Structures are given as structure tokens and as C-alpha cells.
Amino acid sequence: MSTTLFRTIQPNHFTLLTTALLRTRRTSRHISVRCQTSTTTQQSSSQQQQPRTSAPKNHGSNKLDEILKDYEAVIGIETHVQLSTSTKAFCSCPNSYGSHPNTSICPVCMGLPGALPVLSSKVVDFGVRLGLALNCSLSLKSKFDRKQYFYPDLPKGYQISQFDVPIASGGYVDVDIPLEFGGGHRRFGITRVHMEEDAGKLLHSDAGDYSQVDLNRAGVPLLEIVSEPDIRSGVEAAEYGSEMQRIVRYLGVSNGNMQEGSLRCDVNISIRPIGQAEFGTKVEIKNLNAFSAMSRAIDYEITRQALLYNQGQADQIVTETRLWDEGAQKTVTMRKKEGLADYRYFPEPDLPEVILTQEYVDSIRASLPELPEAKRRRYEAMGLGIQDVLFLANDVSVAEYFDEVIGKGADVKSAANWLMSDIAAYLKNEELSISDVKLTPQELAELIAAIKDETISGKIGKQILFELLAKGGTVQGMIKEKDLVQANN
Amino acid sequence: MATRALLAVLSASPPRMIRIKVSTFPSSSSSSSIKFQRHITIARCFSSDTNPSVLQPPDVSRLAETARISLTPSEIEECGAKIRQVIDWFGQLQQVDVSSVEPAIRAEMEGGNLREDAPETFENRESIRASIPSFDEVYLKVPKVLNKE
């Protein structure tokens, strides 16, 4: 039974996570709306049930669970975050996704002779911001280096990056694993964060023996976040990735959009027999454009490597880059690495070192918003269940809306319930985001208060809610207009 | 001209990402690329020779391969000697005792050299595009580079 349940969840879990949460919430919501006293019991029992039905922490097949009795996966992730600056990193060309191909170019980003790069102050600002958010130590002096390789998307023949002295290093990030994947709190080390520039975009036509290049992206600023090899499963990897997305969105340094390629994760994965100290041969997986794909690609790769181990063919696991093939749901060899690539790094002679003052760092630290982890812990301390906490803190605009509602004195639990059930459902149906709705946080707080003091019934409250969501207005106005005051006896 | 050569290198290089036959490189672009090649060679000596006392003689064939240029045996010989001279010069520099000097990560430059994040469109984009050898409508056209097994 649990296996069946599991299989139905498996193919979608991360993409549908929010929806799944939503559904669960909605069910219990209906009950709690009608009989408020039973809310708590209902919630706790649904929470207890859930991990049982979908218990194994590595979702999916029994095969994988079998494998994980004998082997341990060691996973590190490199995340490239495209920054939402107005210009490219080293020239003033507009950084705008979706521009007409090959129009946002100039001698600097095209690497023409004599052109000199000048770093944008905003890139440094964002680098410091992200470094601090990831609990890193900052280098008050860092530098740029040239990483050299030939590829048609790289006009200069080298990428300006940071090699041995990155802007930030030695941090960590805390995540909560959702209950349906076993729950729990995990901390993953962050090796470093460095500034670099993006390459152009290569498009491979199926027909024809050529590729197409759009150089608008060449020179667009990136921050690369390298994790420690602390991640042990596809679920943890997907949660790590989601947390990076949340953090960059909270900070406003990137839109974190995976489809547009603004957030790209490359996974390094090896497995080793449990108890073995040294790492196995690691394989890199690219082309992961959703967290669900990341999770599935890792599970596939663990299974593939374990099979080779079990067949005594561990020597066939080679250092290589594999691509996730979404259609076939498997990883395929992209290129074998013959030894380590020789990028011949050397200090970028055209750029000075990047100097930060302690005052500058402190001023940025002081301006950081409340980050997802702090928000989750605060919501938890308010008495909200972990599913509510994860839902509310997931989207920064939802979290801000929620904070405003409770800031107006609304009951925390009711505010969470309204947001997670009826409002979330409305947003989903209308394909809107919370910032699009006409209902102000003030009025939601009023509505909750009106139901609480029994001016109106829960049922009437719901009617009013949908009108306010669509048209705006005030709760008091609506009550007067429609003469909705509950007979108070 | 240099641009054109660079772009020629760019668009011609992809198939050589896997296996570079030094001799197959178009000879037209090799002469103008040699300067570029030397530049990289010097850089390499800066960055990767960790043992100051023993400086390896240059492996010119391999350097040519990493720079995606082709050299004739006589060019290899000629370059080899010249690169060797440069390396030897760095060898002399490395004999200087700097143990009492705090390492600098970069040479001193004037401060305040960051740029505001204000976009500006480069006026003469057409001349850049005009120097691109091959277009497929709005995209640059290059040899297929996806090497999937």
C-alpha cells in the first residue's frame, strides 16, 4: 500500500511539492474552518500520518533503498546564479534576458583587442550579500583570474573568474527537509562563493551540422556557489537547490529562474561502500533544469553506480560529465574527462584586486533582509507546524504578505490557514502571484478579526474573501453593503 | 584584422575540442595567432611552475595544442628556443630572495575603479557583427559542438 502511494507521488514530488502541501492543507483546512477547536488535533494527526505513508527518506523505488543499505552517496553541488544587474559584469552592455540575439555586445564582452573590462560595483555588492547570507568569511582583498578554454560561446578565449582568492568562503546553509521526504534539519557546508562572467548561449539545431551562438549572455555576471560534499541523497540535493533559490530571491540578487537558466546546478556525485573513508570516482551531471530533475538524476546515478560496483565493474565508473536526459529519465555520457582540464589560470592583468572595507561589509550586513532560515525558525517559534512554516517561508512575497497580516494583529494560525488554503487555491486557479491580488494584508487581518469576534460567520467570511481578492475593497464596506452582520444572539 | 583572425579561430576550433591534430589547423590563421600563443605561454610559466628551482623546458607541441594553433616542426623549434629564453628569465627572477616581502595578490593600482550599474548600448555594434564570418539569421553559425556519445 505504501509503495503504491509512493509511486504515485514519486515522479512529481518536488515540482508538485507545493501543490501537494496545498492539498493536504486544504483538506485539514476545511475541517478547521468549520470547527475551529479541532484544528490542532487534526493537524497533528495528519502530520503524524504523512511521514509513515511515505516514510523512506529516499523516495522512490525499493531498489534504491536496498542500495543505500550498502552504499553511501557523496554529493557536492555547484550553483551558478545569474545576477539581476542592469549591465554585464565588466562592460555597460544591457543585461536583459530575451533581447534580440547578438545585440547586447560591445568590444569588451566580445574580447576585441584594446578593450578593457571595468567591474560593476553591483556585482561586488551582490557577492558580499550572498557571501554573508551563506555565513561565509569574506576576503577583504580578492582578485580575478583568467580561466582559459576554447569554445564558440566564449569570445575572448577565456572566462574572467576568481580562482584561488574568491570573494567569500567557508560558510554553511541550513535547510529543513519536508516531512514527506523524512523531515529533519540539515546543515550543508559552503566551500566558496566567487564572482565570474557567463558565456554566450549555444543552441544545437537537430538538423544540420552546425550550432548557433547568441552572445548576449557573454559577460553577464554570475556568482558561483560551491557546496562541500555534504549532501547524501537526491532529496537533500533538491532541498539544497531550493534553499539557494529562496536565498537569492530573498536577497534580490537574482530571479532564481531555472527555466531561463538564471539558476543552474551542476551535481558532482560518487558513491562508496558504507564505512569506506575515501571517496569513489565522481561524475558530474549537467542539464538539470528543475529540482525534481536533480533529485531523479541523482537517484538514477546512485543506482547506476551501485550496479557497476555490485557487478565488480567499479572501474567503469569514470570521471566524466553526464547529461540528464529528461525524456529517457536517465543520465548519458556527454564527455569523458581525460585527466583534469588544464585551464591555465593566471591573474587577470586588466583588472585590479577587489578591495572591501570592513565598514562596507558591515553596512551590507546591516541591510540584509530576514533570510529563509531565520523566517522558518521565527514562524516555528510562533507555534506554526513545520508544513505551514515551509509553505509560508518558501516564497518571499508570500512570507512578506503573511508578516504584514500578522503585523496588523491577526491571529497567526488563522492567517496561515487562509493563505495556505483559499488564497493559495485562488492564486493557483487564476495563475496569479500574491502581489497581484487586490486584497490588502490590512483587510485580510480585518476579515480574520471579524470572524474571530463573530461579526460574521466563517462561511460569509469566505464569500467576502473571494470578492476582496478579485475586486479589492474593505471588509467593513462589504459587510455594510451586503448587510452581512451575523445575528448576534 | 586581429578580430577577424580571432573569430576565425573561434569558429574553427570546436571540432578540435576532442582531438586536436596540430597539422589540420587552417594555416591562414596560424600566423596571426602566434602572438596570442606566446602570450599564453608566458602566462603559463607564471602560474603553474610551482618549483622555482627547476624550470621545465617548454613542451611547445602541447602548448600549441592547448592554444588551438598549428605549428610546423621548424616553427616549433624556433618558438621553443624563444620561449626557453623567457622561462630562463623568470628563472633568474625567481632567484631573488623575497622571503621578507609580504605577498601581493595583485600589483598596486589606483582605487575607485568600479563602474555604476547603468546600461549603455554600444553604438557601433554593426561593425562587430560585420566581422563575424558566418551567420544563421540572427545567430552566429559555428560547427556543431555537442559531442554526445
XYZ file of C-alpha atoms in Angstrom:
638
model
C 0.000 0.000 0.000
C 2.651 2.459 0.985
C 4.616 1.516 -2.099
C 1.693 2.249 -4.340
C 1.138 5.549 -2.700
C 4.727 6.255 -3.066
C 4.894 5.526 -6.720
C 2.112 7.926 -7.421
C 3.951 10.661 -5.650
C 7.364 9.885 -6.951
C 7.517 11.252 -10.476
C 6.487 14.727 -9.471
C 7.478 15.253 -5.964
C 9.415 18.445 -5.980
C 7.526 20.314 -8.622
C 4.299 19.291 -7.040
C 5.530 19.699 -3.545
C 3.782 22.970 -3.048
C 0.614 21.650 -4.565
C 0.830 18.514 -2.508
C 1.259 20.576 0.588
C -1.586 22.692 -0.534
C -3.868 19.759 -0.952
C -3.078 18.375 2.427
C -3.611 21.746 3.902
C -6.845 22.228 2.141
C -8.253 19.037 3.486
C -7.446 19.824 7.029
C -8.415 23.434 6.409
C -11.967 22.558 5.601
C -12.236 20.851 8.885
C -10.603 23.583 10.858
C -12.663 26.315 9.251
C -15.833 24.619 10.278
C -14.909 23.573 13.719
C -12.041 25.651 14.877
C -11.478 23.773 18.084
C -10.393 20.624 16.318
C -7.722 22.296 14.238
C -4.824 21.307 16.380
C -5.716 17.676 16.681
C -6.432 17.419 13.022
C -3.117 18.898 12.109
C -1.002 16.879 14.391
C -2.604 13.638 13.326
C -2.192 14.457 9.654
C 1.404 15.272 10.317
C 1.999 12.029 12.048
C 0.387 10.079 9.302
C 2.215 11.591 6.477
C 5.745 10.521 7.091
C 4.503 6.999 7.730
C 2.775 6.635 4.404
C 5.744 7.942 2.506
C 8.329 7.015 5.061
C 11.588 6.034 3.365
C 13.706 9.105 3.165
C 14.839 8.277 -0.304
C 11.606 8.369 -2.111
C 11.059 6.119 -4.947
C 11.988 2.604 -5.606
C 12.727 -0.112 -3.123
C 15.765 -0.804 -5.229
C 17.288 2.470 -4.151
C 16.537 1.729 -0.509
C 18.272 -1.627 -0.893
C 21.296 0.054 -2.443
C 21.518 2.598 0.328
C 21.953 -0.195 2.873
C 25.347 -0.904 1.336
C 26.402 2.350 -0.276
C 26.564 5.980 0.621
C 26.322 8.749 -1.953
C 28.632 11.748 -1.662
C 27.261 14.766 -3.451
C 28.514 18.303 -3.948
C 26.726 20.961 -5.938
C 27.959 23.916 -7.958
C 25.265 26.526 -8.365
C 25.550 29.323 -10.910
C 23.397 32.299 -10.126
C 22.846 34.856 -12.851
C 22.661 38.266 -11.237
C 19.824 40.672 -11.851
C 22.032 43.653 -12.607
C 21.216 46.155 -15.331
C 24.589 45.721 -17.026
C 27.059 42.954 -17.750
C 29.856 42.301 -15.260
C 32.692 44.145 -16.980
C 31.014 46.417 -19.526
C 27.904 48.579 -19.725
C 26.037 46.376 -22.202
C 22.465 45.821 -21.005
C 21.936 42.538 -19.156
C 18.453 41.680 -20.301
C 17.169 38.185 -20.812
C 15.279 37.659 -24.046
C 16.788 40.506 -26.076
C 17.140 40.085 -29.812
C 20.129 37.714 -30.294
C 23.600 39.226 -30.621
C 22.543 42.804 -29.974
C 23.841 43.323 -26.444
C 27.500 43.278 -27.399
C 30.475 45.628 -27.298
C 34.258 45.425 -27.750
C 34.758 44.469 -24.071
C 32.468 41.435 -23.936
C 33.479 40.420 -27.469
C 37.121 40.427 -26.406
C 38.275 42.840 -29.093
C 41.886 43.977 -28.863
C 42.456 47.008 -26.703
C 39.126 46.833 -24.886
C 39.413 46.838 -21.109
C 36.998 45.403 -18.552
C 35.697 47.523 -15.656
C 33.864 45.729 -12.854
C 30.346 46.811 -11.892
C 30.023 47.803 -8.244
C 26.707 45.976 -8.093
C 28.390 42.627 -8.728
C 30.596 43.184 -5.678
C 27.564 44.272 -3.671
C 25.667 41.099 -4.632
C 28.715 38.914 -3.983
C 29.076 40.299 -0.473
C 25.351 39.976 0.123
C 25.259 36.325 -0.888
C 28.503 35.539 0.933
C 27.095 36.944 4.159
C 23.762 35.200 3.681
C 25.638 31.903 3.370
C 27.542 32.567 6.603
C 30.873 32.842 4.752
C 34.022 34.697 5.662
C 34.668 37.483 3.177
C 38.021 38.217 1.601
C 38.626 41.922 2.062
C 41.018 41.543 -0.844
C 40.187 39.208 -3.691
C 41.183 39.049 -7.323
C 40.101 37.932 -10.734
C 41.794 35.281 -12.857
C 41.528 34.111 -16.423
C 40.239 30.591 -16.970
C 41.211 29.628 -20.468
C 39.438 27.269 -22.793
C 38.212 27.326 -26.337
C 34.553 27.135 -27.052
C 32.411 29.042 -29.559
C 30.325 30.642 -26.800
C 33.411 32.248 -25.284
C 34.541 35.145 -27.498
C 37.640 36.076 -25.517
C 39.006 32.535 -25.311
C 38.962 32.831 -21.522
C 36.436 33.426 -18.790
C 37.100 36.041 -16.157
C 36.581 34.211 -12.870
C 38.057 34.009 -9.402
C 40.418 31.129 -8.842
C 42.474 30.995 -5.672
C 41.118 34.023 -3.801
C 37.308 34.029 -4.039
C 35.265 36.842 -2.525
C 33.701 34.551 0.103
C 34.460 31.126 1.560
C 33.831 28.731 4.431
C 30.109 29.121 5.101
C 27.085 26.926 5.571
C 23.385 26.772 4.879
C 20.607 25.228 6.967
C 17.631 23.507 5.388
C 14.508 21.726 6.551
C 13.739 18.505 4.712
C 9.990 18.394 4.008
C 8.071 15.880 6.089
C 7.006 13.782 3.131
C 10.689 13.083 2.459
C 11.530 12.148 6.003
C 11.694 15.589 7.609
C 14.559 16.824 9.749
C 17.016 19.645 9.739
C 20.301 19.517 7.804
C 23.306 21.788 7.526
C 25.452 21.775 4.379
C 28.874 23.403 4.170
C 29.564 26.090 1.580
C 33.116 25.909 0.270
C 33.136 29.216 -1.554
C 31.277 31.890 -3.476
C 33.032 33.592 -6.360
C 32.291 36.210 -8.999
C 32.626 35.405 -12.673
C 31.126 36.091 -16.072
C 28.784 33.909 -18.077
C 29.497 32.559 -21.549
C 27.184 33.057 -24.526
C 24.349 30.704 -25.299
C 24.847 27.760 -27.626
C 21.885 26.316 -29.437
C 22.186 22.947 -31.083
C 19.973 22.514 -34.075
C 18.775 18.951 -34.555
C 19.009 19.260 -38.288
C 22.223 20.410 -39.838
C 25.798 20.031 -38.780
C 26.173 23.382 -37.091
C 25.355 25.120 -33.815
C 24.063 28.623 -33.228
C 25.512 31.158 -30.813
C 23.882 34.113 -29.095
C 26.478 36.277 -27.381
C 24.050 38.476 -25.420
C 24.791 36.377 -22.348
C 28.576 36.560 -22.768
C 29.836 38.662 -19.882
C 26.669 38.597 -17.798
C 27.618 38.449 -14.096
C 27.367 35.197 -12.171
C 28.008 34.124 -8.640
C 29.110 30.525 -8.353
C 28.352 28.783 -5.079
C 30.290 25.607 -4.384
C 28.994 23.304 -1.669
C 31.005 20.908 0.444
C 30.381 17.246 -0.441
C 27.923 17.033 2.453
C 24.818 16.039 0.521
C 23.757 12.388 0.660
C 20.615 11.979 -1.445
C 18.555 13.369 -4.284
C 16.065 14.755 -1.799
C 18.760 16.624 0.118
C 20.204 17.948 -3.135
C 16.829 19.225 -4.291
C 16.271 20.887 -0.930
C 19.734 22.455 -1.034
C 18.959 23.796 -4.516
C 15.584 25.126 -3.418
C 17.203 26.892 -0.496
C 19.728 28.568 -2.824
C 16.802 29.716 -4.940
C 14.977 31.066 -1.908
C 18.071 32.851 -0.626
C 18.884 34.612 -3.916
C 15.248 35.652 -4.232
C 15.060 36.889 -0.640
C 18.242 38.873 -1.232
C 17.032 40.176 -4.582
C 20.328 39.295 -6.280
C 18.708 37.060 -8.925
C 15.283 35.961 -10.091
C 16.468 32.367 -9.497
C 14.518 31.174 -12.505
C 15.727 27.728 -13.578
C 13.852 27.677 -16.875
C 15.576 30.851 -18.033
C 18.855 29.461 -16.772
C 19.229 32.138 -14.099
C 19.897 29.371 -11.578
C 21.870 26.376 -12.796
C 23.003 23.455 -10.692
C 25.761 21.031 -11.608
C 25.933 17.972 -9.414
C 29.098 16.066 -8.544
C 28.316 12.601 -7.304
C 30.170 9.493 -6.263
C 29.194 6.532 -4.158
C 31.240 4.449 -1.760
C 30.584 1.322 0.261
C 29.371 2.311 3.712
C 32.312 2.508 6.079
C 34.835 3.338 3.387
C 36.660 6.586 4.133
C 37.914 7.542 0.688
C 35.611 8.872 -1.979
C 34.687 6.941 -5.108
C 35.204 8.275 -8.633
C 32.985 11.273 -9.127
C 30.756 12.001 -12.048
C 29.359 15.420 -12.926
C 25.736 15.780 -14.011
C 24.639 18.797 -16.023
C 21.476 19.925 -17.759
C 19.340 19.888 -14.649
C 16.660 22.495 -15.165
C 14.368 21.646 -12.262
C 14.916 20.465 -8.710
C 12.740 17.445 -9.404
C 15.069 16.529 -12.280
C 18.052 16.968 -9.976
C 16.573 14.582 -7.448
C 15.717 11.960 -10.057
C 19.055 12.289 -11.851
C 20.881 11.664 -8.590
C 18.782 8.620 -7.747
C 19.380 7.273 -11.224
C 23.101 7.874 -10.915
C 23.329 6.230 -7.471
C 21.569 3.171 -8.878
C 23.762 3.073 -11.974
C 26.987 3.340 -9.997
C 25.889 0.807 -7.368
C 25.039 -1.666 -10.096
C 28.545 -1.344 -11.504
C 30.005 -1.848 -8.012
C 27.854 -4.921 -7.450
C 28.888 -6.407 -10.769
C 32.540 -5.906 -9.908
C 32.830 -3.267 -12.587
C 33.533 -0.268 -10.383
C 36.416 0.576 -12.712
C 33.842 1.512 -15.327
C 32.758 4.476 -13.240
C 34.964 7.129 -14.798
C 35.482 10.839 -14.300
C 33.105 12.303 -16.829
C 30.325 14.756 -17.447
C 26.898 13.231 -17.911
C 23.747 14.908 -19.119
C 20.337 14.315 -17.624
C 18.027 13.184 -20.413
C 14.576 14.219 -19.235
C 12.789 12.205 -21.918
C 14.567 8.935 -21.175
C 14.820 9.659 -17.421
C 18.466 8.713 -17.354
C 21.937 10.203 -17.449
C 24.072 9.828 -20.566
C 27.753 10.441 -21.174
C 28.441 13.908 -22.524
C 32.206 13.951 -22.427
C 34.873 11.922 -20.741
C 37.497 13.962 -18.983
C 40.999 12.991 -19.936
C 42.755 13.931 -16.754
C 41.890 17.272 -15.261
C 41.209 20.036 -17.741
C 44.106 22.450 -17.952
C 42.551 25.892 -17.722
C 45.914 27.581 -17.245
C 44.534 30.037 -14.736
C 46.502 33.194 -14.229
C 45.716 36.559 -12.615
C 43.625 38.803 -14.873
C 46.063 41.579 -15.772
C 43.343 44.008 -16.866
C 41.552 44.164 -13.513
C 42.766 45.432 -10.152
C 42.151 43.476 -6.969
C 38.749 43.841 -5.357
C 39.091 45.643 -2.058
C 36.309 45.683 0.504
C 36.379 47.796 3.627
C 35.036 46.433 6.882
C 32.587 49.364 7.034
C 31.236 48.435 3.611
C 30.771 44.803 4.652
C 29.124 45.861 7.902
C 26.732 48.194 6.106
C 25.675 45.376 3.799
C 25.303 43.004 6.713
C 23.045 45.534 8.413
C 20.906 45.850 5.284
C 20.326 42.107 4.801
C 16.674 41.073 4.924
C 15.466 38.323 7.207
C 16.610 35.138 5.463
C 14.559 31.967 4.876
C 16.105 30.009 7.748
C 15.527 32.827 10.238
C 11.981 33.189 8.976
C 11.290 29.478 9.380
C 12.618 29.417 12.908
C 10.586 32.524 13.789
C 7.394 31.027 12.345
C 8.081 27.805 14.173
C 8.510 29.704 17.431
C 5.095 31.288 16.817
C 3.630 27.806 17.096
C 3.079 27.022 13.436
C 3.542 23.429 12.268
C 6.509 22.647 10.023
C 4.369 22.294 6.904
C 2.877 25.739 7.436
C 6.340 27.101 8.123
C 7.809 25.623 4.943
C 4.917 26.840 2.839
C 4.953 30.386 4.139
C 8.723 30.856 4.051
C 9.098 29.283 0.613
C 8.104 32.356 -1.373
C 9.462 35.673 -0.171
C 6.404 37.633 -1.301
C 4.052 35.212 0.490
C 6.209 35.484 3.611
C 6.164 39.286 3.435
C 2.399 39.291 2.961
C 1.963 36.944 5.903
C 4.236 39.106 8.050
C 2.142 42.158 7.201
C -1.098 40.388 8.044
C 0.122 39.257 11.448
C 1.727 42.674 11.904
C -1.825 44.052 11.817
C -2.601 41.883 14.789
C -4.243 38.955 13.013
C -4.281 35.559 14.662
C -1.174 33.731 13.402
C -2.788 30.367 12.858
C -5.827 31.792 11.052
C -3.638 33.976 8.828
C -1.527 30.952 7.898
C -4.612 28.878 7.197
C -6.271 31.464 4.957
C -3.061 31.970 2.984
C -2.371 28.283 2.539
C -5.866 27.194 1.652
C -8.321 29.545 -0.027
C -5.903 32.252 -1.068
C -3.329 29.761 -2.394
C -6.074 27.940 -4.294
C -7.334 31.217 -5.759
C -3.833 32.209 -6.865
C -3.338 28.842 -8.469
C -6.636 28.907 -10.358
C -6.184 32.458 -11.545
C -2.464 31.966 -12.185
C -1.627 34.994 -10.098
C 1.044 35.695 -7.545
C 0.334 37.100 -4.113
C 1.494 40.551 -5.192
C -1.256 40.627 -7.844
C -4.219 40.234 -5.504
C -6.383 43.198 -4.608
C -6.897 42.011 -1.034
C -4.545 44.003 1.160
C -2.868 42.445 4.207
C -4.776 45.024 6.274
C -8.140 43.735 5.020
C -7.199 40.094 5.477
C -6.375 40.944 9.090
C -9.764 42.711 9.372
C -11.513 39.699 7.915
C -9.853 37.323 10.351
C -10.774 39.627 13.230
C -14.396 39.900 12.050
C -14.755 36.134 12.023
C -12.985 35.769 15.328
C -15.232 38.244 17.115
C -18.173 36.614 15.346
C -19.273 39.737 13.491
C -19.570 37.421 10.515
C -19.587 33.653 10.141
C -16.744 31.683 8.605
C -18.922 30.922 5.625
C -19.720 34.578 4.947
C -16.040 35.337 5.550
C -15.146 33.079 2.709
C -17.557 34.805 0.320
C -16.160 38.164 1.254
C -12.638 36.839 0.806
C -13.141 35.907 -2.830
C -14.743 39.259 -3.622
C -11.917 41.122 -1.960
C -9.311 39.011 -3.752
C -10.810 39.825 -7.119
C -12.070 43.370 -6.652
C -10.456 44.841 -3.602
C -12.406 46.983 -1.127
C -12.760 46.769 2.610
C -14.275 44.174 4.899
C -16.343 46.792 6.712
C -17.606 48.206 3.415
C -18.539 44.764 2.188
C -20.344 43.877 5.410
C -22.349 47.124 5.313
C -23.066 46.907 1.604
C -24.378 43.391 1.841
C -25.789 43.633 5.318
C -23.895 40.566 6.380
C -23.614 41.096 10.127
C -24.331 37.880 11.921
C -27.296 37.904 14.246
C -25.511 38.303 17.497
C -27.519 36.064 19.749
C 42.141 42.073 -38.835
C 43.107 40.659 -35.489
C 39.423 40.382 -34.714
C 38.782 38.512 -37.857
C 41.570 36.099 -37.048
C 40.260 35.617 -33.565
C 36.800 34.911 -34.812
C 38.222 32.542 -37.359
C 39.950 30.701 -34.555
C 36.730 30.768 -32.624
C 34.544 29.312 -35.292
C 37.085 26.815 -36.475
C 38.016 25.436 -33.107
C 35.080 23.340 -31.917
C 35.761 20.027 -33.676
C 39.194 20.147 -32.167
C 37.824 20.174 -28.678
C 38.150 16.411 -28.580
C 41.222 15.554 -30.559
C 43.487 18.176 -31.924
C 45.569 17.422 -34.919
C 48.040 20.218 -34.844
C 48.622 19.936 -38.538
C 44.989 20.249 -39.535
C 44.604 23.784 -38.375
C 43.987 26.247 -41.215
C 47.316 27.815 -41.986
C 45.740 31.164 -42.805
C 45.016 31.929 -39.191
C 48.103 30.437 -37.649
C 50.494 33.248 -38.387
C 48.350 35.876 -36.745
C 47.667 33.600 -33.801
C 51.236 33.034 -32.851
C 51.383 36.228 -30.840
C 48.383 35.097 -28.890
C 50.014 31.771 -28.345
C 53.173 33.274 -26.911
C 51.160 35.363 -24.575
C 49.552 32.261 -23.129
C 52.859 30.512 -22.873
C 54.299 33.258 -20.760
C 51.244 33.252 -18.608
C 51.560 29.572 -18.083
C 55.044 29.928 -16.741
C 53.770 32.450 -14.226
C 51.048 30.342 -12.867
C 51.903 26.719 -12.897
C 55.564 26.273 -12.235
C 55.468 25.725 -8.548
C 59.024 24.623 -8.072
C 61.223 27.662 -8.567
C 64.497 25.834 -8.711
C 63.645 23.537 -11.611
C 62.080 25.160 -14.649
C 60.954 22.617 -17.194
C 61.750 23.243 -20.845
C 58.620 24.155 -22.790
C 56.620 21.417 -24.466
C 55.790 23.534 -27.489
C 53.625 20.921 -29.213
C 51.395 20.644 -26.179
C 51.230 24.407 -25.767
C 50.236 24.760 -29.404
C 47.554 22.168 -28.832
C 46.107 23.987 -25.814
C 46.135 27.248 -27.811
C 44.470 25.515 -30.783
C 47.114 26.565 -33.265
C 49.189 24.518 -35.644
C 52.929 24.843 -35.898
C 55.308 23.288 -38.349
C 58.298 21.395 -36.903
C 60.558 24.306 -37.774
C 58.217 26.751 -36.058
C 58.184 24.512 -33.005
C 61.919 24.601 -32.914
C 62.018 28.355 -33.380
C 59.366 29.031 -30.744
C 60.893 26.548 -28.340
C 64.158 28.440 -28.171
C 62.451 31.791 -27.696
C 60.087 30.546 -25.027
C 63.027 28.934 -23.300
C 64.722 32.320 -23.090
C 61.678 33.822 -21.453
C 61.423 30.972 -18.984
C 65.074 31.315 -18.122
C 64.491 34.971 -17.456
C 61.759 34.063 -14.995
C 64.183 31.584 -13.527
C 66.501 34.487 -12.792
C 63.650 36.466 -11.240
C 62.788 33.559 -9.024
C 66.263 33.503 -7.573
C 65.581 36.850 -5.937
C 65.058 36.411 -2.208
C 61.584 37.735 -1.401
C 61.102 35.887 1.881
C 60.874 39.164 3.777
C 58.242 40.636 1.460
C 54.556 40.130 2.106
C 52.972 38.529 -0.966
C 50.727 40.810 -3.019
C 47.787 39.230 -4.793
C 47.849 41.958 -7.422
C 50.052 44.839 -8.417
C 49.012 48.126 -6.831
C 46.559 50.052 -8.927
C 44.599 53.176 -8.310
C 41.434 52.683 -6.308
C 37.881 53.741 -7.134
C 37.789 51.777 -10.327
C 34.343 50.290 -10.103
C 31.564 51.141 -12.512
C 27.978 52.178 -11.802
C 25.367 49.644 -12.917
C 23.982 51.910 -15.651
C 23.332 50.282 -19.027
C 24.637 51.834 -22.215
C 24.282 50.437 -25.690
C 27.453 50.300 -27.728
C 26.862 52.410 -30.834
C 28.957 50.618 -33.376
C 27.618 47.096 -32.940
C 27.205 46.724 -36.675
C 30.940 46.738 -37.268
C 31.362 43.977 -34.680
C 28.691 41.928 -36.390
C 30.198 42.649 -39.784
C 33.408 40.955 -38.702
C 31.633 37.722 -37.780
C 32.343 35.282 -40.603
C 29.160 33.247 -40.613
C 25.565 33.942 -39.608
C 22.452 31.812 -39.487
C 19.860 34.568 -39.466
C 20.390 36.292 -36.115
C 22.756 33.696 -34.674
C 26.436 33.126 -35.194
C 26.875 29.914 -37.104
C 29.574 27.570 -35.833
C 30.429 23.911 -36.392
C 28.342 21.528 -34.285
C 29.899 21.211 -30.854
C 27.718 18.803 -28.921
C 29.861 15.727 -28.519
C 27.456 13.245 -27.107
C 28.180 9.549 -27.316
